[in-house]
mmCIF file of C-alpha atoms and ligand atoms in Angstrom:
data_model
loop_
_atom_site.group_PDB
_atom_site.id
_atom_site.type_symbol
_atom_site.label_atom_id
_atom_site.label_comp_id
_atom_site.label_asym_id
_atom_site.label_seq_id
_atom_site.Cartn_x
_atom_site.Cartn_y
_atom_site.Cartn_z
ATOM 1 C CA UNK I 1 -107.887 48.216 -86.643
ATOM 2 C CA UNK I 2 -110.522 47.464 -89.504
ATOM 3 C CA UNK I 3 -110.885 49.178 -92.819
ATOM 4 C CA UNK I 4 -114.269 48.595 -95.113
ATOM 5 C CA UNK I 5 -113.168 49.103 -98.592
ATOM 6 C CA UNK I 6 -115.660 50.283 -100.832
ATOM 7 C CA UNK I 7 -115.817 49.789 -104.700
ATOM 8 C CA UNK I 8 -113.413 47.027 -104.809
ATOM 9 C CA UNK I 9 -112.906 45.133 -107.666
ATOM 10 C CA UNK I 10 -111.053 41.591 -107.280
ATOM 11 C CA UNK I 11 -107.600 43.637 -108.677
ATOM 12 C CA UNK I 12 -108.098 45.578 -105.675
ATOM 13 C CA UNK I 13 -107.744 43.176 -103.201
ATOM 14 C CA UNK I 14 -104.947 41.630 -105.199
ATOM 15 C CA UNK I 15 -102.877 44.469 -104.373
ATOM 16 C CA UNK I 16 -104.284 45.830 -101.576
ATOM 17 C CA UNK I 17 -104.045 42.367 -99.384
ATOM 18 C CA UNK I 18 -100.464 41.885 -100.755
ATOM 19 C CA UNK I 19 -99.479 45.762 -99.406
ATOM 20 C CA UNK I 20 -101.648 44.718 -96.170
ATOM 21 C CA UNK I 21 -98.680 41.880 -95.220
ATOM 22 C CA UNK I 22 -97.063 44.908 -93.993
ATOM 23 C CA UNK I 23 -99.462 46.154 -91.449
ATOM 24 C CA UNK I 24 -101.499 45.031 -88.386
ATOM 25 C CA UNK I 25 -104.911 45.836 -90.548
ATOM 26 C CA UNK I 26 -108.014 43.451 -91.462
ATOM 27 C CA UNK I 27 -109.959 44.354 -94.532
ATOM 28 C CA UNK I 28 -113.284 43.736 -95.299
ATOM 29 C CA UNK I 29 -113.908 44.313 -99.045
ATOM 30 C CA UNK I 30 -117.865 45.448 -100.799
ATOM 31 C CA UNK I 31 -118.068 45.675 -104.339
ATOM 32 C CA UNK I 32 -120.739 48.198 -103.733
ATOM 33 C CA UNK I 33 -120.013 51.655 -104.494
ATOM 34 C CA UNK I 34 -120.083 54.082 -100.766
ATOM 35 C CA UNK I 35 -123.724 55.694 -100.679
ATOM 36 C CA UNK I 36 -125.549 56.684 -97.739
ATOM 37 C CA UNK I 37 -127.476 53.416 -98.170
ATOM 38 C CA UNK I 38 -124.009 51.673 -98.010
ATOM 39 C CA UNK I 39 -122.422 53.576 -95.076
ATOM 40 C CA UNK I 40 -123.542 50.546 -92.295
ATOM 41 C CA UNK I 41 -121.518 48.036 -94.315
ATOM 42 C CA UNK I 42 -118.830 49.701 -92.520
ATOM 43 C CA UNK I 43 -119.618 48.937 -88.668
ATOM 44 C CA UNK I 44 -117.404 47.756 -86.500
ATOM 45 C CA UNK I 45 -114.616 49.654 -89.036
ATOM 46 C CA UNK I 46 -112.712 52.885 -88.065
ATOM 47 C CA UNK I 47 -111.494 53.343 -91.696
ATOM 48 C CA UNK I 48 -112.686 53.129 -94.705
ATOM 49 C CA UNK I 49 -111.063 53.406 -98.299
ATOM 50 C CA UNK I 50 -112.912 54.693 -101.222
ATOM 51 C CA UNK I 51 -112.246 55.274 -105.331
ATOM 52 C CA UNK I 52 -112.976 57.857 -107.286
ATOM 53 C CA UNK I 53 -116.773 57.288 -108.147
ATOM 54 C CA UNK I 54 -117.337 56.630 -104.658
ATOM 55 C CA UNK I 55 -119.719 59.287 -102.679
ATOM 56 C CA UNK I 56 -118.217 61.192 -99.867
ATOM 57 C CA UNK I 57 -120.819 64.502 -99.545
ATOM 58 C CA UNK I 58 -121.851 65.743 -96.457
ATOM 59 C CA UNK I 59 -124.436 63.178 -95.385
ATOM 60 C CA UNK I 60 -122.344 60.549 -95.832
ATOM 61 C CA UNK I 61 -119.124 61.788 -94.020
ATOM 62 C CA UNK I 62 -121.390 62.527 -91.631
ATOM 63 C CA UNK I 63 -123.319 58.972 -91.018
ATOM 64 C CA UNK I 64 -119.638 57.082 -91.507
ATOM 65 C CA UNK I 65 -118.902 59.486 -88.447
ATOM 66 C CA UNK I 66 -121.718 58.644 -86.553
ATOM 67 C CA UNK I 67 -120.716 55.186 -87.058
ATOM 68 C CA UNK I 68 -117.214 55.704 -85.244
ATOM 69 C CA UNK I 69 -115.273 55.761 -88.884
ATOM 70 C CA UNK I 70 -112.344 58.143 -87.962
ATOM 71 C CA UNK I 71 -110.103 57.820 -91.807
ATOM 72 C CA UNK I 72 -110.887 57.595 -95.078
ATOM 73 C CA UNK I 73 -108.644 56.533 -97.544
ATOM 74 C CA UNK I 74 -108.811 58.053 -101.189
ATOM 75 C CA UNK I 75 -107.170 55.049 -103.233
ATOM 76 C CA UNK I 76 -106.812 57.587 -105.984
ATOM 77 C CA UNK I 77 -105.339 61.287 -106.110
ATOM 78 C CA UNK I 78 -108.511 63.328 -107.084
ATOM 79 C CA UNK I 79 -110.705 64.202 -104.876
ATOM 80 C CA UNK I 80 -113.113 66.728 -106.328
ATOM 81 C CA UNK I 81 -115.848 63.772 -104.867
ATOM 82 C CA UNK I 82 -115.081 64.931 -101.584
ATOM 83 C CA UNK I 83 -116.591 67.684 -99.521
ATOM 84 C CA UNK I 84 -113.685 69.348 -97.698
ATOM 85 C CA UNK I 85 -115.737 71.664 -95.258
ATOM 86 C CA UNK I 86 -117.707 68.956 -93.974
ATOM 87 C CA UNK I 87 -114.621 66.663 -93.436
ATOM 88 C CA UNK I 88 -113.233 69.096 -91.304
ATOM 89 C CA UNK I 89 -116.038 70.071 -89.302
ATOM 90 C CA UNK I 90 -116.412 65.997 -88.414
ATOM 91 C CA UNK I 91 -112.321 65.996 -87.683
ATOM 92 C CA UNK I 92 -111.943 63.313 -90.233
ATOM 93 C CA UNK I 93 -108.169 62.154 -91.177
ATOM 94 C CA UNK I 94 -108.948 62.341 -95.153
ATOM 95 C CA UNK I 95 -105.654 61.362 -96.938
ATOM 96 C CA UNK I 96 -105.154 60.182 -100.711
ATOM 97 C CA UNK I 97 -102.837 58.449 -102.794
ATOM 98 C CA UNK I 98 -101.448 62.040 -104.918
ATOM 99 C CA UNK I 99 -99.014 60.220 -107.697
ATOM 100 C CA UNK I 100 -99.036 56.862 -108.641
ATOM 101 C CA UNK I 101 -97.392 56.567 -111.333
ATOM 102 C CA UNK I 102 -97.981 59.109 -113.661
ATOM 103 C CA UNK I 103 -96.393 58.525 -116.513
ATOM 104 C CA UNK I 104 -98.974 55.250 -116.445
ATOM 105 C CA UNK I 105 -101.973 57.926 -116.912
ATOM 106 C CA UNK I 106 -99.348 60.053 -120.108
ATOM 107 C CA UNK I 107 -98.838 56.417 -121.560
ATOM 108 C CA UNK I 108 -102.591 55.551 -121.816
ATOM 109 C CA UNK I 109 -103.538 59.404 -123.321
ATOM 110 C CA UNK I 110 -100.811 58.067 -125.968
ATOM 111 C CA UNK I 111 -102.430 54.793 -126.685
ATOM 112 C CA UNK I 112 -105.642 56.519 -127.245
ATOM 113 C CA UNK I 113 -104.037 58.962 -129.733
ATOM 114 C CA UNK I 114 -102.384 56.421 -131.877
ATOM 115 C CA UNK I 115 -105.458 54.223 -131.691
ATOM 116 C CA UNK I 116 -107.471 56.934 -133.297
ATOM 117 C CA UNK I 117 -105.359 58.531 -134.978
ATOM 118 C CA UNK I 118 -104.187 54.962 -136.881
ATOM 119 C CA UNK I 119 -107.342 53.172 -136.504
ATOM 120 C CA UNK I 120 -105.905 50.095 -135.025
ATOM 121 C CA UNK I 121 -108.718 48.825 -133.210
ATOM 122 C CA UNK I 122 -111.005 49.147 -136.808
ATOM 123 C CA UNK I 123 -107.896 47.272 -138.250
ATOM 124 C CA UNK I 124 -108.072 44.729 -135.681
ATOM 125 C CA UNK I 125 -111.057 43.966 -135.943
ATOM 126 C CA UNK I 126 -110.888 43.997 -139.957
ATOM 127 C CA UNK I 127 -108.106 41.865 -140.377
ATOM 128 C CA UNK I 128 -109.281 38.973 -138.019
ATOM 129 C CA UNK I 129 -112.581 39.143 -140.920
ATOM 130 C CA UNK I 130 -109.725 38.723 -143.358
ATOM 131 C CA UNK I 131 -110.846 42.233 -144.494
ATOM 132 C CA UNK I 132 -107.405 43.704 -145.414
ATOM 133 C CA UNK I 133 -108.476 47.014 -147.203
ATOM 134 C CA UNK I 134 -107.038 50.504 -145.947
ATOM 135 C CA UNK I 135 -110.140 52.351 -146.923
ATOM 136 C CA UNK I 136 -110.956 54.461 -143.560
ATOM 137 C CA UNK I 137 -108.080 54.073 -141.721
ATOM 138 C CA UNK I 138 -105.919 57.107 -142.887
ATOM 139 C CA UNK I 139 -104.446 58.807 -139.884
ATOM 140 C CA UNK I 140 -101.715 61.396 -139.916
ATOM 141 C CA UNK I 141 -98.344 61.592 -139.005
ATOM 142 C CA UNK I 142 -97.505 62.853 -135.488
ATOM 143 C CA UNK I 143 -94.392 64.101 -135.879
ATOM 144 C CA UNK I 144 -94.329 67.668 -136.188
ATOM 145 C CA UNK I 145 -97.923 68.389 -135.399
ATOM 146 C CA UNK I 146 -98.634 70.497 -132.061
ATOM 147 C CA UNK I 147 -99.707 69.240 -128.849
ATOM 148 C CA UNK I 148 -101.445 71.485 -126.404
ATOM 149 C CA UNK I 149 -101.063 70.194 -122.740
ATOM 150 C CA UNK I 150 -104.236 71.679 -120.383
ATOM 151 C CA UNK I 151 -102.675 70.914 -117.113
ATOM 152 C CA UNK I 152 -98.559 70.389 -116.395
ATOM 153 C CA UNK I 153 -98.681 68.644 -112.987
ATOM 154 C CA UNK I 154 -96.713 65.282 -113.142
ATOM 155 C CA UNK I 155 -99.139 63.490 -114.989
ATOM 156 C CA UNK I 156 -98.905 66.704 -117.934
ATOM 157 C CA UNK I 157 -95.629 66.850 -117.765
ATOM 158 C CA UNK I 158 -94.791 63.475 -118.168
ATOM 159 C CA UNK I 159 -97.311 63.682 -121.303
ATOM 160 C CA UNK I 160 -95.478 66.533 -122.369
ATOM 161 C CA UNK I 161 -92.374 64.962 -122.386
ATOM 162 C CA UNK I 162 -93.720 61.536 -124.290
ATOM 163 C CA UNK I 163 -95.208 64.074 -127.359
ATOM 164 C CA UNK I 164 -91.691 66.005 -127.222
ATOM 165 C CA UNK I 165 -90.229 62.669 -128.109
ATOM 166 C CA UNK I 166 -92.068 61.337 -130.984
ATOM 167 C CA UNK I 167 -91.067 65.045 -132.818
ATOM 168 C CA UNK I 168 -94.453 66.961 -131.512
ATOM 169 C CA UNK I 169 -94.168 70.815 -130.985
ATOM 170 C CA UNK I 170 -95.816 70.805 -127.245
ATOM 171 C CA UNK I 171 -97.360 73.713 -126.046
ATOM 172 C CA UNK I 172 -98.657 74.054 -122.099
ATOM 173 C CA UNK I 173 -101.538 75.990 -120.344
ATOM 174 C CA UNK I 174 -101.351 75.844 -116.816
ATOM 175 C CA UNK I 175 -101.351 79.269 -114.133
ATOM 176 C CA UNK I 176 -98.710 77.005 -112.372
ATOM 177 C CA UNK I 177 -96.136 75.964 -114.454
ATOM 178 C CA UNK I 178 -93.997 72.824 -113.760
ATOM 179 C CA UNK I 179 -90.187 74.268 -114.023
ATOM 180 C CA UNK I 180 -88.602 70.750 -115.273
ATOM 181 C CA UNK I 181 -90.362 72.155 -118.713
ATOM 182 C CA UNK I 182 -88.562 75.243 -119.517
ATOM 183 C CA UNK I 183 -86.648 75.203 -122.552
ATOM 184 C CA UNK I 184 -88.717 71.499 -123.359
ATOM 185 C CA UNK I 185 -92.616 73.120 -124.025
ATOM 186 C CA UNK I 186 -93.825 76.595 -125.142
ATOM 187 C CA UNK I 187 -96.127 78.662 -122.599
ATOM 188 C CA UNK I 188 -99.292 79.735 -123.388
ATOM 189 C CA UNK I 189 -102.604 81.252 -122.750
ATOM 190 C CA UNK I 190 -105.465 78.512 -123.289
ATOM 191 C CA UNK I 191 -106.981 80.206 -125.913
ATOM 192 C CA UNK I 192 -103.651 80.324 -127.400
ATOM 193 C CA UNK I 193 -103.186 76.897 -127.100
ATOM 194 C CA UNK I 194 -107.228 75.755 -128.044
ATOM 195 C CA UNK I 195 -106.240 77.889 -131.625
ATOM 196 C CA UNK I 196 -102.718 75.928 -132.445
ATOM 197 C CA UNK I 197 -103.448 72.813 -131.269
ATOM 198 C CA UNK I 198 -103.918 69.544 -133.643
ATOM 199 C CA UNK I 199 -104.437 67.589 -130.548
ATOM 200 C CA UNK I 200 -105.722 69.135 -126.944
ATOM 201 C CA UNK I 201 -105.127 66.686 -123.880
ATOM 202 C CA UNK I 202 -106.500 67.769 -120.407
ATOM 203 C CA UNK I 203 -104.302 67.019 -117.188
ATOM 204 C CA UNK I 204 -105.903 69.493 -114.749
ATOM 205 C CA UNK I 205 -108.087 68.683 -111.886
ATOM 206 C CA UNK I 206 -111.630 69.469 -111.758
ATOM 207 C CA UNK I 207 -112.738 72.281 -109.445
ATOM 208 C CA UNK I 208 -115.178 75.072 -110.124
ATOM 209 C CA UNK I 209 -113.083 76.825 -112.449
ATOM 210 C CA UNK I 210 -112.116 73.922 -114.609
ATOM 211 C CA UNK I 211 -115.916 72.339 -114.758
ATOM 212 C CA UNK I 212 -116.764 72.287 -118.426
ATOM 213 C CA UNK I 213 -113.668 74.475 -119.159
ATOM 214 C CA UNK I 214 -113.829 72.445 -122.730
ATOM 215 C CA UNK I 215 -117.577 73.845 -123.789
ATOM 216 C CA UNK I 216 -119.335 74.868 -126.995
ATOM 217 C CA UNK I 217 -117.500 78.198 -126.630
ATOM 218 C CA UNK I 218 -113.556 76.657 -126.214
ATOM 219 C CA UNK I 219 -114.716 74.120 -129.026
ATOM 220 C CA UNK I 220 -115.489 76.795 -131.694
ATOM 221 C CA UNK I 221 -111.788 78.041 -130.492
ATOM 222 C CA UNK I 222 -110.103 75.096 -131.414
ATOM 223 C CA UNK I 223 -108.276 74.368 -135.031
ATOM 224 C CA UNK I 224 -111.515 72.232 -136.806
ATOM 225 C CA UNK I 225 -111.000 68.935 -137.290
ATOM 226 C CA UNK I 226 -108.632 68.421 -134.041
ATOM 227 C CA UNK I 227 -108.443 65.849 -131.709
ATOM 228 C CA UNK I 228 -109.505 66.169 -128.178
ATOM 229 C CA UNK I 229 -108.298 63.847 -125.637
ATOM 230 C CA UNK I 230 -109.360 64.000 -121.493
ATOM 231 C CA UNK I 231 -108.180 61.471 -119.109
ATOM 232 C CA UNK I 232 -108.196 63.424 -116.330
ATOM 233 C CA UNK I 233 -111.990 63.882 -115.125
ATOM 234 C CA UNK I 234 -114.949 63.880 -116.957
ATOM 235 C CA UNK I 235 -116.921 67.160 -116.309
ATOM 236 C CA UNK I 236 -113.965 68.690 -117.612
ATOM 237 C CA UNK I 237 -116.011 68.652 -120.671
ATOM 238 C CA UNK I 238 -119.395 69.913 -121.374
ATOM 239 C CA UNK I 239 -120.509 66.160 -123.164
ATOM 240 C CA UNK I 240 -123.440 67.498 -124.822
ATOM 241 C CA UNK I 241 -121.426 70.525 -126.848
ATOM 242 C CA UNK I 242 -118.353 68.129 -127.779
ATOM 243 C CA UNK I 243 -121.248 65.995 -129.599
ATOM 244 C CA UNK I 244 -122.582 69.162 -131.708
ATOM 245 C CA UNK I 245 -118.947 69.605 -132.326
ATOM 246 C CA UNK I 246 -118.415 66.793 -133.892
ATOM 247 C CA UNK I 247 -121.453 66.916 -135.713
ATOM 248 C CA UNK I 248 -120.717 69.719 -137.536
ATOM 249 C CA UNK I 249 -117.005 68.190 -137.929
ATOM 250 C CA UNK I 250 -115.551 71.041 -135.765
ATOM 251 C CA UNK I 251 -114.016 68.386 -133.951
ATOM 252 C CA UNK I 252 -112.196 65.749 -135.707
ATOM 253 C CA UNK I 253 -111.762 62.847 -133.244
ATOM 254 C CA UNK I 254 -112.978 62.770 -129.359
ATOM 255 C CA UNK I 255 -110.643 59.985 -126.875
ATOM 256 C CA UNK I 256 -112.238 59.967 -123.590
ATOM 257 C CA UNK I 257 -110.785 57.932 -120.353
ATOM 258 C CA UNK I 258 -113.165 59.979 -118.182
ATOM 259 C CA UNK I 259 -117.100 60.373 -118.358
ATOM 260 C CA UNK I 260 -118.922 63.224 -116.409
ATOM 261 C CA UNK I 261 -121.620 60.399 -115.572
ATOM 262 C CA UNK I 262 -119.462 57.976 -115.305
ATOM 263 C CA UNK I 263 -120.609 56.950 -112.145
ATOM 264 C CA UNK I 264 -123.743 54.815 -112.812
ATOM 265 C CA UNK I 265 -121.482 52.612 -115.823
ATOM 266 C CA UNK I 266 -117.279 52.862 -115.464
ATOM 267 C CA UNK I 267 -115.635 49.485 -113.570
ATOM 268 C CA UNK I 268 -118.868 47.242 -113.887
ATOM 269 C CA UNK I 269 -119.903 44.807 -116.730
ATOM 270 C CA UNK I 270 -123.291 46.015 -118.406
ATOM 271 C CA UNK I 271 -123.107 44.249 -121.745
ATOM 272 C CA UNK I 272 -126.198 42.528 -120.731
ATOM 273 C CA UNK I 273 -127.945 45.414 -120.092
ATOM 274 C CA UNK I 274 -129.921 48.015 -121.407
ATOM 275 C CA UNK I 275 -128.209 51.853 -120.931
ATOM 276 C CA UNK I 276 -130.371 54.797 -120.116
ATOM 277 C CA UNK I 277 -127.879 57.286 -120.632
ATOM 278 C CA UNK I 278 -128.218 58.778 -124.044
ATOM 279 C CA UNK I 279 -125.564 61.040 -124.248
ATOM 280 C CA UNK I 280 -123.428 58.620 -123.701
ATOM 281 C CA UNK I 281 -125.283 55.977 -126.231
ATOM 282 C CA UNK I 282 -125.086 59.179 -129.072
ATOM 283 C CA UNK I 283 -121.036 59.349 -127.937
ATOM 284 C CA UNK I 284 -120.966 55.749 -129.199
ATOM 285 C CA UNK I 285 -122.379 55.995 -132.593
ATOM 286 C CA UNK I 286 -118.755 58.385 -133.517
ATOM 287 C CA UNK I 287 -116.609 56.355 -135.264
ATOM 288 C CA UNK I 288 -114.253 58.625 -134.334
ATOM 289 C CA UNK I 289 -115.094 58.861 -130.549
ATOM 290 C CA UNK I 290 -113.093 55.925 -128.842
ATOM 291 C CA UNK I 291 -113.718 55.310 -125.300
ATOM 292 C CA UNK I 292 -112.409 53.806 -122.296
ATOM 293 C CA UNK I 293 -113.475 53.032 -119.188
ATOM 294 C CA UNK I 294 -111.361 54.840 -116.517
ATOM 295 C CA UNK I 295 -108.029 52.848 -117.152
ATOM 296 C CA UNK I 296 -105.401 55.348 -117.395
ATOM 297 C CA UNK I 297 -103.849 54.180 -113.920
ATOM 298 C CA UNK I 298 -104.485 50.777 -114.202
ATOM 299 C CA UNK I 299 -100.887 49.219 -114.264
ATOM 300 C CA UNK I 300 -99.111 46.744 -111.962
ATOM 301 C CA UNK I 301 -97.065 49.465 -110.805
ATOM 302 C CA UNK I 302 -99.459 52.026 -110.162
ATOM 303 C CA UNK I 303 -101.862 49.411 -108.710
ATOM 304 C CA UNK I 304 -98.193 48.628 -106.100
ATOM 305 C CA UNK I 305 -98.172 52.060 -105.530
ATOM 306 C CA UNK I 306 -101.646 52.779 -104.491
ATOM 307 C CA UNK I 307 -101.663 50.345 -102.278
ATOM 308 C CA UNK I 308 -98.666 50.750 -100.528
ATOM 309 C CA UNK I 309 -99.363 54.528 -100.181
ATOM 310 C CA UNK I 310 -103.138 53.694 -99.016
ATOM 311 C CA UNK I 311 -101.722 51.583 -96.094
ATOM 312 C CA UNK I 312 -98.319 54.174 -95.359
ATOM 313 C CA UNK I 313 -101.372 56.939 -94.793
ATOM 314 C CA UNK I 314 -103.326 54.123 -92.788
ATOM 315 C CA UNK I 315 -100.221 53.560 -90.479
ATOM 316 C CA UNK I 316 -99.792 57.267 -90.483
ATOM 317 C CA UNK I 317 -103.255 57.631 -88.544
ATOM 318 C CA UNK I 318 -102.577 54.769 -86.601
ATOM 319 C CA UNK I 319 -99.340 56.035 -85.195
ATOM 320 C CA UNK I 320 -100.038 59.849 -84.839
ATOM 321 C CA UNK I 321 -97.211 60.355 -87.170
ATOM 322 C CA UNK I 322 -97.057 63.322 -89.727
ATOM 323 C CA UNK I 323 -99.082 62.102 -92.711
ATOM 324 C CA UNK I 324 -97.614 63.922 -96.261
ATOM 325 C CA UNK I 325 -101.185 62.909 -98.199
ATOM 326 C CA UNK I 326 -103.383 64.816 -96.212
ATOM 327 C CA UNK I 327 -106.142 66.133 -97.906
ATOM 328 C CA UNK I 328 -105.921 70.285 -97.984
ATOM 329 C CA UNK I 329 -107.830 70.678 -95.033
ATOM 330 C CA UNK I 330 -108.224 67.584 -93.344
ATOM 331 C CA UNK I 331 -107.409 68.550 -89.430
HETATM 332 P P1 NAI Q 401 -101.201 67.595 -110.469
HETATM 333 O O1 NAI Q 401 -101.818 68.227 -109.276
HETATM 334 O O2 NAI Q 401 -99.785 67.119 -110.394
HETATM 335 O O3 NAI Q 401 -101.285 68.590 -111.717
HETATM 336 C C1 NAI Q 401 -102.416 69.316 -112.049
HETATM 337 C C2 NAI Q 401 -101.947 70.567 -112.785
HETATM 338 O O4 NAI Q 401 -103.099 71.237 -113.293
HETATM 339 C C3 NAI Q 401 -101.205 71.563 -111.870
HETATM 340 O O5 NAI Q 401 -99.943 71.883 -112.441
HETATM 341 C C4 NAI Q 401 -102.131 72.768 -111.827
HETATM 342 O O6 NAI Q 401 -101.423 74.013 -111.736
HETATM 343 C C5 NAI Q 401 -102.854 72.626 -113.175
HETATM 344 N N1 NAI Q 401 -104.082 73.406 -113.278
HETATM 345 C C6 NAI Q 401 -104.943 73.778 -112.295
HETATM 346 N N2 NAI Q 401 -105.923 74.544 -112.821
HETATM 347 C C7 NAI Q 401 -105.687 74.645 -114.150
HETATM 348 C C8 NAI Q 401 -106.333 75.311 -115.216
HETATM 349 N N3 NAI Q 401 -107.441 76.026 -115.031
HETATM 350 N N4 NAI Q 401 -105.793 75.209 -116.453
HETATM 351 C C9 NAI Q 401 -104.656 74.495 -116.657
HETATM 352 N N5 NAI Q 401 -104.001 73.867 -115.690
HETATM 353 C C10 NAI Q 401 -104.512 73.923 -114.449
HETATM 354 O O7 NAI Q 401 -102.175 66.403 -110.876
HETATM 355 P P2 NAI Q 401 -101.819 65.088 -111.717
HETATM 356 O O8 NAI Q 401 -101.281 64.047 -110.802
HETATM 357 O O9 NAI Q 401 -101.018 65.464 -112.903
HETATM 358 O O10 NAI Q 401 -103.273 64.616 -112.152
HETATM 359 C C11 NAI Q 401 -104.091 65.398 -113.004
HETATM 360 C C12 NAI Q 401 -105.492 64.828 -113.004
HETATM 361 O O11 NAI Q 401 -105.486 63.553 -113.638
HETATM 362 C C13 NAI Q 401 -106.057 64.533 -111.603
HETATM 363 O O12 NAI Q 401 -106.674 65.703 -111.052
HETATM 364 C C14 NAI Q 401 -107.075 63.454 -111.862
HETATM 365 O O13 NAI Q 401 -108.320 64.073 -112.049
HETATM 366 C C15 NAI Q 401 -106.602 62.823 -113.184
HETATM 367 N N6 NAI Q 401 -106.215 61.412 -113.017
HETATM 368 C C16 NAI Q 401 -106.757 60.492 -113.864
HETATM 369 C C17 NAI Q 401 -106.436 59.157 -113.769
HETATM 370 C C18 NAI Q 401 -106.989 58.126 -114.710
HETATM 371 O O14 NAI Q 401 -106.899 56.914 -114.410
HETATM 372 N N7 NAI Q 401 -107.559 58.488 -115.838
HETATM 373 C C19 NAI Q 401 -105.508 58.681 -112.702
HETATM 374 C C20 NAI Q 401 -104.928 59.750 -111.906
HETATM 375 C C21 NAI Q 401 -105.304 61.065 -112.051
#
């Protein structure tokens, strides 16, 4: 048995060889992203294993079947990339990696909050200048403001639970409400929660319903001046109405992990190169917009986890055996 991995990065095959010790599999690794142009890269390989920007429409599924690929591996627990119907018309085994550590993902949605809210990384850079003034680094204190939670899977919750503790009154949206939060979070209707909110932090997949569920309308709902925070996907938010919100100050601070083009910059160094994308460019010029560059997972542990789980779903294939990551309607 071969697998192709796509998009990997050299912390990939760190942790993906080390998991691999465990299992009669070779690996062939591309840095190049999966695209129809990319799909031969992978002859000679029955599996494959893809990330999150990686493409996995119709066409492709359908030429990496063609080439006698029989699994693909999501290294990653979204999968809003993939297209179901045409993955099981082709019979594919489609399986992800659903939790990996979540409270990695809550943890980094935290760090972006206290950076912006505090400033550090102006400070940082101020103090190393020996500039040691305070003007434009006022931030507010977090304890007893109220968090609204978009979103309490296990990555929510654990979010959730993180705001509870630094003295935050948390407040949920979701139709399907984790139970391990009654009596911990209040309940409430998104527009409810948009209104009371001094920070918003999205946790729930994207799908049809939730594409640009943050957009000029949901914007003009929230408290002016809060913060909005999405490390969960990027076309969660409509890009182009969060920037006239915070031109007009409606919004007071943007913290994005997640970038609905994300695609064409996120995981590869462009410092040396000239970016066409303007919305994005515009997003930069906000000194209160901070950015990262899908990160939120990106911990030893989750990186352990991934792995392992990538290879558990490989064996599963392998074997016949009952795989618990199936994608919903992988045959
Ligand atoms: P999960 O499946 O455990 O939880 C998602 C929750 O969203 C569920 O409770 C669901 O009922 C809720 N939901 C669905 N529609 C909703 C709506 N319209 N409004 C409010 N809530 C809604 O997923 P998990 O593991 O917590 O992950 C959440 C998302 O985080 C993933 O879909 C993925 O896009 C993103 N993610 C980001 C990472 C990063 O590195 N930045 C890493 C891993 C995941």
């Amino acid at each position: 048995m071969k697998i192709a991995v796509y998009s990997a990065q050299p912390y990939d095959r760190r942790f993906l060889d080390e998991a691999r010790q465990q299992h009669a599999v070779d690996a062939v690794y591309f840095s190049d992203p999966l695209t129809l142009d990319t799909v031969p890269l992978a002859q000679g390989c029955t599996a494959i294993c893809v990330f999150v920007n990686d493409q996995l429409d119709a066409a492709v599924l359908q030429a990496l079947h063609a080439l006698g690929v029989r699994a693909v591996l999501l290294r990653c627990a979204g999968f809003n990339h993939v297209d179901l119907n045409a993955a099981a018309r082709l019979g594919l085994f489609m399986a992800r990696v659903p939790a990996y550590a979540p409270e990695a993902v809550a943890e980094h949605a935290l760090a972006l909050v206290m950076t912006l809210n505090r400033h550090t990384h102006r400070a940082y850079a101020r103090v190393r200048e020996g500039n040691f003034a305070l003007d434009g680094l006022l931030g507010m204190t977090l304890h007893g403001k109220t968090v609204g939670i978009v979103g309490a899977g296990q990555i929510g919750t654990a979010a959730a639970r993180i705001f509870k503790g630094l003295g935050c009154t948390v407040l949920v949206s979701d139709p399907a409400p984790a139970p391990q939060l009654d009596g911990v979070v209040t309940r409430v209707t998104l527009d409810q929660l948009l209104a009371a909110s001094d920070i918003v932090s999205l946790h729930c997949p994207l799908m049809e319903a939730t594409r640009h569920m943050i957009d000029a309308a949901s914007l003009a709902r929230m408290k002016p001046g809060a913060m909005l925070v999405n490390t969960s996907r990027g076309a969660l938010i409509d890009t182009a109405a969060v920037i006239e919100a915070l031109k007009s100050r409606q919004l007071g601070a943007l913290a994005i992990d997640v970038y609905e083009q994300e695609a064409s910059l996120f995981f590869h160094d462009h410092s040396s190169d000239i970016i066409a994308d303007d919305v994005f460019q515009r997003l930069m010029t906000f000194p209160n917009v901070l950015v990262t560059g899908h990160q939120g997972f990106f911990t030893i542990e989750a990186m352990r986890e991934i792995a392992a789980v990538t290879f558990a779903n490989l064996a599963c294939h392998m074997n016949g055996a009952p795989c618990a990551n199936l994608l919903p309607v992988s045959s």
